[in-house]
Amino acid sequence: MSDTLARVIVGMSGGVDSSVAAWRLRERGEPLAGLFMQNWDDEGSGDCRAEEDRHDALKVCGQLGIPFLARNFATDYRVGVFETFLAEYRAGRTPNPDVLCNREIKFKTFLDAARSLGAEKIATGHYARVDEHNGRWRLRRGVDPTKDQSYFLHQLGQAQLAATLFPLGELSKTEVRAIAQRLGLATAKK
């Protein structure tokens, strides 16, 4: 099947949301793996927490008994998100870097990497939902109005939506935190 033997690869950020998303998929019996995306290289500023986040993602994958993978997408991020953001800002526009990152990195570069590993779908810890209606995929709001992230995903196309799972879309942040606490996940307090 694939190098990972995973049908689904979860984007593991090292945070509580992606951790609980992975747990929910594992509980449903999905063959899955976790993939940590390094989207920024610390160039001496000391402000990058990538190594700490990577460690937390690795620890949660170990707790869940799923394979851990890591990929460095920092160059893709710099070109597809950061440089685009700066160019737009200089042109007098204020693009949203989160929307750009989702479109260019999480649902393009990450999706391509997951497919190259043999996965059929990706999953993230976003608070959104996706469904199929009359042969078209629809992005829908997460049920928690205080955490809904569908706005940040509004530029995703049909192919991306068809290949994505949002395991937290039906939950509130309070429920996610309670699950992480109950399971003793390493990211429960993040």
PDB file of C-alpha atoms in Angstrom:
ATOM      1  CA  MET A   1       0.000   0.000   0.000  1.00  0.00           C
ATOM      2  CA  SER A   2       2.366   2.762   1.166  1.00  0.00           C
ATOM      3  CA  ASP A   3       5.471   3.442   3.180  1.00  0.00           C
ATOM      4  CA  THR A   4       3.301   4.390   6.141  1.00  0.00           C
ATOM      5  CA  LEU A   5       0.483   1.862   5.676  1.00  0.00           C
ATOM      6  CA  ALA A   6      -1.780   4.795   6.499  1.00  0.00           C
ATOM      7  CA  ARG A   7      -4.974   5.636   4.689  1.00  0.00           C
ATOM      8  CA  VAL A   8      -5.051   8.971   6.505  1.00  0.00           C
ATOM      9  CA  ILE A   9      -2.169  11.201   7.537  1.00  0.00           C
ATOM     10  CA  VAL A  10      -2.919  13.670  10.314  1.00  0.00           C
ATOM     11  CA  GLY A  11      -1.107  17.001  10.346  1.00  0.00           C
ATOM     12  CA  MET A  12       0.397  16.947  13.850  1.00  0.00           C
ATOM     13  CA  SER A  13       1.187  20.472  15.020  1.00  0.00           C
ATOM     14  CA  GLY A  14       2.270  19.550  18.516  1.00  0.00           C
ATOM     15  CA  GLY A  15      -0.919  21.094  19.882  1.00  0.00           C
ATOM     16  CA  VAL A  16      -3.982  19.723  21.617  1.00  0.00           C
ATOM     17  CA  ASP A  17      -6.306  20.002  18.604  1.00  0.00           C
ATOM     18  CA  SER A  18      -4.294  17.840  16.210  1.00  0.00           C
ATOM     19  CA  SER A  19      -3.616  15.390  19.043  1.00  0.00           C
ATOM     20  CA  VAL A  20      -7.316  14.828  19.724  1.00  0.00           C
ATOM     21  CA  ALA A  21      -8.060  14.736  15.977  1.00  0.00           C
ATOM     22  CA  ALA A  22      -5.567  11.854  15.639  1.00  0.00           C
ATOM     23  CA  TRP A  23      -7.052  10.066  18.639  1.00  0.00           C
ATOM     24  CA  ARG A  24     -10.577  10.345  17.222  1.00  0.00           C
ATOM     25  CA  LEU A  25      -9.481   8.845  13.909  1.00  0.00           C
ATOM     26  CA  ARG A  26      -7.587   6.063  15.656  1.00  0.00           C
ATOM     27  CA  GLU A  27     -10.693   5.289  17.707  1.00  0.00           C
ATOM     28  CA  ARG A  28     -12.679   4.949  14.459  1.00  0.00           C
ATOM     29  CA  GLY A  29     -10.166   2.362  13.297  1.00  0.00           C
ATOM     30  CA  GLU A  30      -8.572   4.495  10.573  1.00  0.00           C
ATOM     31  CA  PRO A  31      -5.130   3.283   9.488  1.00  0.00           C
ATOM     32  CA  LEU A  32      -3.218   6.498  10.132  1.00  0.00           C
ATOM     33  CA  ALA A  33       0.074   8.201  10.724  1.00  0.00           C
ATOM     34  CA  GLY A  34       0.967  11.616  12.081  1.00  0.00           C
ATOM     35  CA  LEU A  35       3.077  14.082  10.130  1.00  0.00           C
ATOM     36  CA  PHE A  36       4.747  17.097  11.684  1.00  0.00           C
ATOM     37  CA  MET A  37       5.174  20.004   9.270  1.00  0.00           C
ATOM     38  CA  GLN A  38       8.051  22.344   9.971  1.00  0.00           C
ATOM     39  CA  ASN A  39       6.939  25.509   8.217  1.00  0.00           C
ATOM     40  CA  TRP A  40       9.574  27.921   9.472  1.00  0.00           C
ATOM     41  CA  ASP A  41      13.322  27.752   9.977  1.00  0.00           C
ATOM     42  CA  ASP A  42      14.679  29.520  13.022  1.00  0.00           C
ATOM     43  CA  GLU A  43      17.330  31.825  11.629  1.00  0.00           C
ATOM     44  CA  GLY A  44      18.875  32.693  14.940  1.00  0.00           C
ATOM     45  CA  SER A  45      15.967  34.689  16.372  1.00  0.00           C
ATOM     46  CA  GLY A  46      15.294  32.074  19.023  1.00  0.00           C
ATOM     47  CA  ASP A  47      11.538  32.643  18.645  1.00  0.00           C
ATOM     48  CA  CYS A  48      10.790  29.488  16.651  1.00  0.00           C
ATOM     49  CA  ARG A  49       9.210  26.736  18.739  1.00  0.00           C
ATOM     50  CA  ALA A  50       9.382  24.119  15.987  1.00  0.00           C
ATOM     51  CA  GLU A  51      11.615  21.715  17.899  1.00  0.00           C
ATOM     52  CA  GLU A  52       9.407  21.854  21.008  1.00  0.00           C
ATOM     53  CA  ASP A  53       6.278  21.340  18.888  1.00  0.00           C
ATOM     54  CA  ARG A  54       7.943  18.479  16.974  1.00  0.00           C
ATOM     55  CA  HIS A  55       8.835  16.806  20.272  1.00  0.00           C
ATOM     56  CA  ASP A  56       5.232  17.122  21.518  1.00  0.00           C
ATOM     57  CA  ALA A  57       3.851  15.731  18.238  1.00  0.00           C
ATOM     58  CA  LEU A  58       6.271  12.790  18.431  1.00  0.00           C
ATOM     59  CA  LYS A  59       5.271  12.125  22.032  1.00  0.00           C
ATOM     60  CA  VAL A  60       1.535  12.109  21.207  1.00  0.00           C
ATOM     61  CA  CYS A  61       2.060   9.780  18.243  1.00  0.00           C
ATOM     62  CA  GLY A  62       3.901   7.463  20.634  1.00  0.00           C
ATOM     63  CA  GLN A  63       1.061   7.672  23.149  1.00  0.00           C
ATOM     64  CA  LEU A  64      -1.450   6.839  20.422  1.00  0.00           C
ATOM     65  CA  GLY A  65       0.693   4.099  18.894  1.00  0.00           C
ATOM     66  CA  ILE A  66       0.739   5.629  15.419  1.00  0.00           C
ATOM     67  CA  PRO A  67       3.719   6.181  13.102  1.00  0.00           C
ATOM     68  CA  PHE A  68       5.374   9.599  13.269  1.00  0.00           C
ATOM     69  CA  LEU A  69       6.709  11.369  10.186  1.00  0.00           C
ATOM     70  CA  ALA A  70       8.234  14.810   9.803  1.00  0.00           C
ATOM     71  CA  ARG A  71       8.755  16.995   6.764  1.00  0.00           C
ATOM     72  CA  ASN A  72      10.365  20.396   6.390  1.00  0.00           C
ATOM     73  CA  PHE A  73       8.148  22.688   4.314  1.00  0.00           C
ATOM     74  CA  ALA A  74       9.949  25.895   5.343  1.00  0.00           C
ATOM     75  CA  THR A  75      11.046  26.743   1.790  1.00  0.00           C
ATOM     76  CA  ASP A  76       7.510  26.204   0.469  1.00  0.00           C
ATOM     77  CA  TYR A  77       6.174  28.379   3.281  1.00  0.00           C
ATOM     78  CA  ARG A  78       8.689  31.166   2.665  1.00  0.00           C
ATOM     79  CA  VAL A  79       7.857  31.301  -1.065  1.00  0.00           C
ATOM     80  CA  GLY A  80       4.140  30.476  -1.040  1.00  0.00           C
ATOM     81  CA  VAL A  81       3.088  32.324   2.104  1.00  0.00           C
ATOM     82  CA  PHE A  82       5.649  34.697   3.606  1.00  0.00           C
ATOM     83  CA  GLU A  83       6.963  36.304   0.406  1.00  0.00           C
ATOM     84  CA  THR A  84       3.418  36.528  -0.999  1.00  0.00           C
ATOM     85  CA  PHE A  85       2.240  38.168   2.220  1.00  0.00           C
ATOM     86  CA  LEU A  86       5.058  40.726   2.090  1.00  0.00           C
ATOM     87  CA  ALA A  87       4.438  41.523  -1.592  1.00  0.00           C
ATOM     88  CA  GLU A  88       0.718  42.003  -1.004  1.00  0.00           C
ATOM     89  CA  TYR A  89       1.356  44.149   2.066  1.00  0.00           C
ATOM     90  CA  ARG A  90       3.769  46.352   0.104  1.00  0.00           C
ATOM     91  CA  ALA A  91       1.082  46.706  -2.573  1.00  0.00           C
ATOM     92  CA  GLY A  92      -1.323  48.125   0.020  1.00  0.00           C
ATOM     93  CA  ARG A  93      -3.332  44.944   0.590  1.00  0.00           C
ATOM     94  CA  THR A  94      -3.578  42.992   3.825  1.00  0.00           C
ATOM     95  CA  PRO A  95      -3.787  39.283   3.027  1.00  0.00           C
ATOM     96  CA  ASN A  96      -4.429  36.811   5.805  1.00  0.00           C
ATOM     97  CA  PRO A  97      -1.328  34.613   6.227  1.00  0.00           C
ATOM     98  CA  ASP A  98      -3.410  31.847   7.832  1.00  0.00           C
ATOM     99  CA  VAL A  99      -5.578  31.591   4.713  1.00  0.00           C
ATOM    100  CA  LEU A 100      -2.451  31.525   2.532  1.00  0.00           C
ATOM    101  CA  CYS A 101      -0.805  28.876   4.714  1.00  0.00           C
ATOM    102  CA  ASN A 102      -3.859  26.642   4.597  1.00  0.00           C
ATOM    103  CA  ARG A 103      -4.200  26.968   0.825  1.00  0.00           C
ATOM    104  CA  GLU A 104      -0.511  26.674  -0.056  1.00  0.00           C
ATOM    105  CA  ILE A 105       0.979  24.488   2.667  1.00  0.00           C
ATOM    106  CA  LYS A 106      -1.531  22.456   4.668  1.00  0.00           C
ATOM    107  CA  PHE A 107      -3.865  21.606   1.819  1.00  0.00           C
ATOM    108  CA  LYS A 108      -1.396  21.610  -1.067  1.00  0.00           C
ATOM    109  CA  THR A 109       2.167  20.778  -0.022  1.00  0.00           C
ATOM    110  CA  PHE A 110       1.066  18.562   2.893  1.00  0.00           C
ATOM    111  CA  LEU A 111      -1.634  16.880   0.808  1.00  0.00           C
ATOM    112  CA  ASP A 112       0.899  16.182  -1.967  1.00  0.00           C
ATOM    113  CA  ALA A 113       3.361  14.740   0.573  1.00  0.00           C
ATOM    114  CA  ALA A 114       0.651  12.535   2.101  1.00  0.00           C
ATOM    115  CA  ARG A 115      -0.339  11.215  -1.315  1.00  0.00           C
ATOM    116  CA  SER A 116       3.304  10.509  -2.168  1.00  0.00           C
ATOM    117  CA  LEU A 117       3.347   8.318   0.959  1.00  0.00           C
ATOM    118  CA  GLY A 118       0.284   6.419  -0.285  1.00  0.00           C
ATOM    119  CA  ALA A 119      -2.383   8.078   1.868  1.00  0.00           C
ATOM    120  CA  GLU A 120      -5.845   8.730   0.454  1.00  0.00           C
ATOM    121  CA  LYS A 121      -6.759  11.547   2.820  1.00  0.00           C
ATOM    122  CA  ILE A 122      -5.338  14.067   5.232  1.00  0.00           C
ATOM    123  CA  ALA A 123      -6.799  15.277   8.499  1.00  0.00           C
ATOM    124  CA  THR A 124      -6.187  18.357  10.607  1.00  0.00           C
ATOM    125  CA  GLY A 125      -7.296  19.741  13.947  1.00  0.00           C
ATOM    126  CA  HIS A 126      -9.283  22.585  12.381  1.00  0.00           C
ATOM    127  CA  TYR A 127     -12.730  23.325  13.773  1.00  0.00           C
ATOM    128  CA  ALA A 128     -14.640  22.955  10.513  1.00  0.00           C
ATOM    129  CA  ARG A 129     -16.680  20.322   8.732  1.00  0.00           C
ATOM    130  CA  VAL A 130     -16.893  19.044   5.195  1.00  0.00           C
ATOM    131  CA  ASP A 131     -19.647  17.081   3.498  1.00  0.00           C
ATOM    132  CA  GLU A 132     -20.814  16.090   0.061  1.00  0.00           C
ATOM    133  CA  HIS A 133     -24.071  17.509  -1.270  1.00  0.00           C
ATOM    134  CA  ASN A 134     -25.425  16.933  -4.790  1.00  0.00           C
ATOM    135  CA  GLY A 135     -22.044  15.710  -5.988  1.00  0.00           C
ATOM    136  CA  ARG A 136     -20.108  18.717  -4.608  1.00  0.00           C
ATOM    137  CA  TRP A 137     -18.001  19.022  -1.497  1.00  0.00           C
ATOM    138  CA  ARG A 138     -18.992  21.744   0.931  1.00  0.00           C
ATOM    139  CA  LEU A 139     -16.950  23.422   3.609  1.00  0.00           C
ATOM    140  CA  ARG A 140     -19.109  23.972   6.682  1.00  0.00           C
ATOM    141  CA  ARG A 141     -18.647  25.790   9.950  1.00  0.00           C
ATOM    142  CA  GLY A 142     -17.506  23.970  13.046  1.00  0.00           C
ATOM    143  CA  VAL A 143     -20.268  23.556  15.621  1.00  0.00           C
ATOM    144  CA  ASP A 144     -18.372  25.614  18.210  1.00  0.00           C
ATOM    145  CA  PRO A 145     -19.059  29.215  17.144  1.00  0.00           C
ATOM    146  CA  THR A 146     -16.162  30.482  19.262  1.00  0.00           C
ATOM    147  CA  LYS A 147     -13.646  28.216  17.497  1.00  0.00           C
ATOM    148  CA  ASP A 148     -15.046  27.890  13.959  1.00  0.00           C
ATOM    149  CA  GLN A 149     -12.142  28.064  11.484  1.00  0.00           C
ATOM    150  CA  SER A 150     -13.997  27.672   8.192  1.00  0.00           C
ATOM    151  CA  TYR A 151     -13.111  31.255   7.211  1.00  0.00           C
ATOM    152  CA  PHE A 152      -9.417  30.321   7.184  1.00  0.00           C
ATOM    153  CA  LEU A 153     -10.213  27.425   4.840  1.00  0.00           C
ATOM    154  CA  HIS A 154     -12.490  29.226   2.383  1.00  0.00           C
ATOM    155  CA  GLN A 155      -9.991  29.043  -0.504  1.00  0.00           C
ATOM    156  CA  LEU A 156      -9.897  25.239  -0.576  1.00  0.00           C
ATOM    157  CA  GLY A 157     -11.141  23.640  -3.783  1.00  0.00           C
ATOM    158  CA  GLN A 158     -13.152  20.518  -4.471  1.00  0.00           C
ATOM    159  CA  ALA A 159     -10.145  18.189  -4.704  1.00  0.00           C
ATOM    160  CA  GLN A 160      -8.793  19.440  -1.392  1.00  0.00           C
ATOM    161  CA  LEU A 161     -12.133  19.186   0.412  1.00  0.00           C
ATOM    162  CA  ALA A 162     -12.714  15.669  -0.957  1.00  0.00           C
ATOM    163  CA  ALA A 163      -9.374  14.550   0.482  1.00  0.00           C
ATOM    164  CA  THR A 164      -9.708  16.140   3.933  1.00  0.00           C
ATOM    165  CA  LEU A 165     -11.157  15.074   7.268  1.00  0.00           C
ATOM    166  CA  PHE A 166     -11.891  17.470  10.124  1.00  0.00           C
ATOM    167  CA  PRO A 167     -12.396  15.199  13.160  1.00  0.00           C
ATOM    168  CA  LEU A 168     -13.013  18.152  15.522  1.00  0.00           C
ATOM    169  CA  GLY A 169     -15.751  19.873  13.537  1.00  0.00           C
ATOM    170  CA  GLU A 170     -18.501  18.437  15.708  1.00  0.00           C
ATOM    171  CA  LEU A 171     -16.800  19.259  19.009  1.00  0.00           C
ATOM    172  CA  SER A 172     -16.289  22.311  21.180  1.00  0.00           C
ATOM    173  CA  LYS A 173     -12.847  23.351  22.367  1.00  0.00           C
ATOM    174  CA  THR A 174     -13.957  22.523  25.913  1.00  0.00           C
ATOM    175  CA  GLU A 175     -14.744  18.955  24.832  1.00  0.00           C
ATOM    176  CA  VAL A 176     -11.396  18.654  23.056  1.00  0.00           C
ATOM    177  CA  ARG A 177      -9.506  19.793  26.149  1.00  0.00           C
ATOM    178  CA  ALA A 178     -11.490  17.386  28.341  1.00  0.00           C
ATOM    179  CA  ILE A 179     -10.677  14.461  26.022  1.00  0.00           C
ATOM    180  CA  ALA A 180      -6.965  15.347  26.036  1.00  0.00           C
ATOM    181  CA  GLN A 181      -6.963  15.614  29.852  1.00  0.00           C
ATOM    182  CA  ARG A 182      -8.815  12.326  30.267  1.00  0.00           C
ATOM    183  CA  LEU A 183      -6.347  10.553  27.952  1.00  0.00           C
ATOM    184  CA  GLY A 184      -3.328  12.183  29.575  1.00  0.00           C
ATOM    185  CA  LEU A 185      -2.027  13.412  26.214  1.00  0.00           C
ATOM    186  CA  ALA A 186       1.261  15.276  26.342  1.00  0.00           C
ATOM    187  CA  THR A 187      -0.411  18.302  24.729  1.00  0.00           C
ATOM    188  CA  ALA A 188      -3.442  18.464  27.044  1.00  0.00           C
ATOM    189  CA  LYS A 189      -2.433  21.817  28.556  1.00  0.00           C
ATOM    190  CA  LYS A 190      -1.181  23.491  25.365  1.00  0.00           C
TER     191      LYS A 190
END
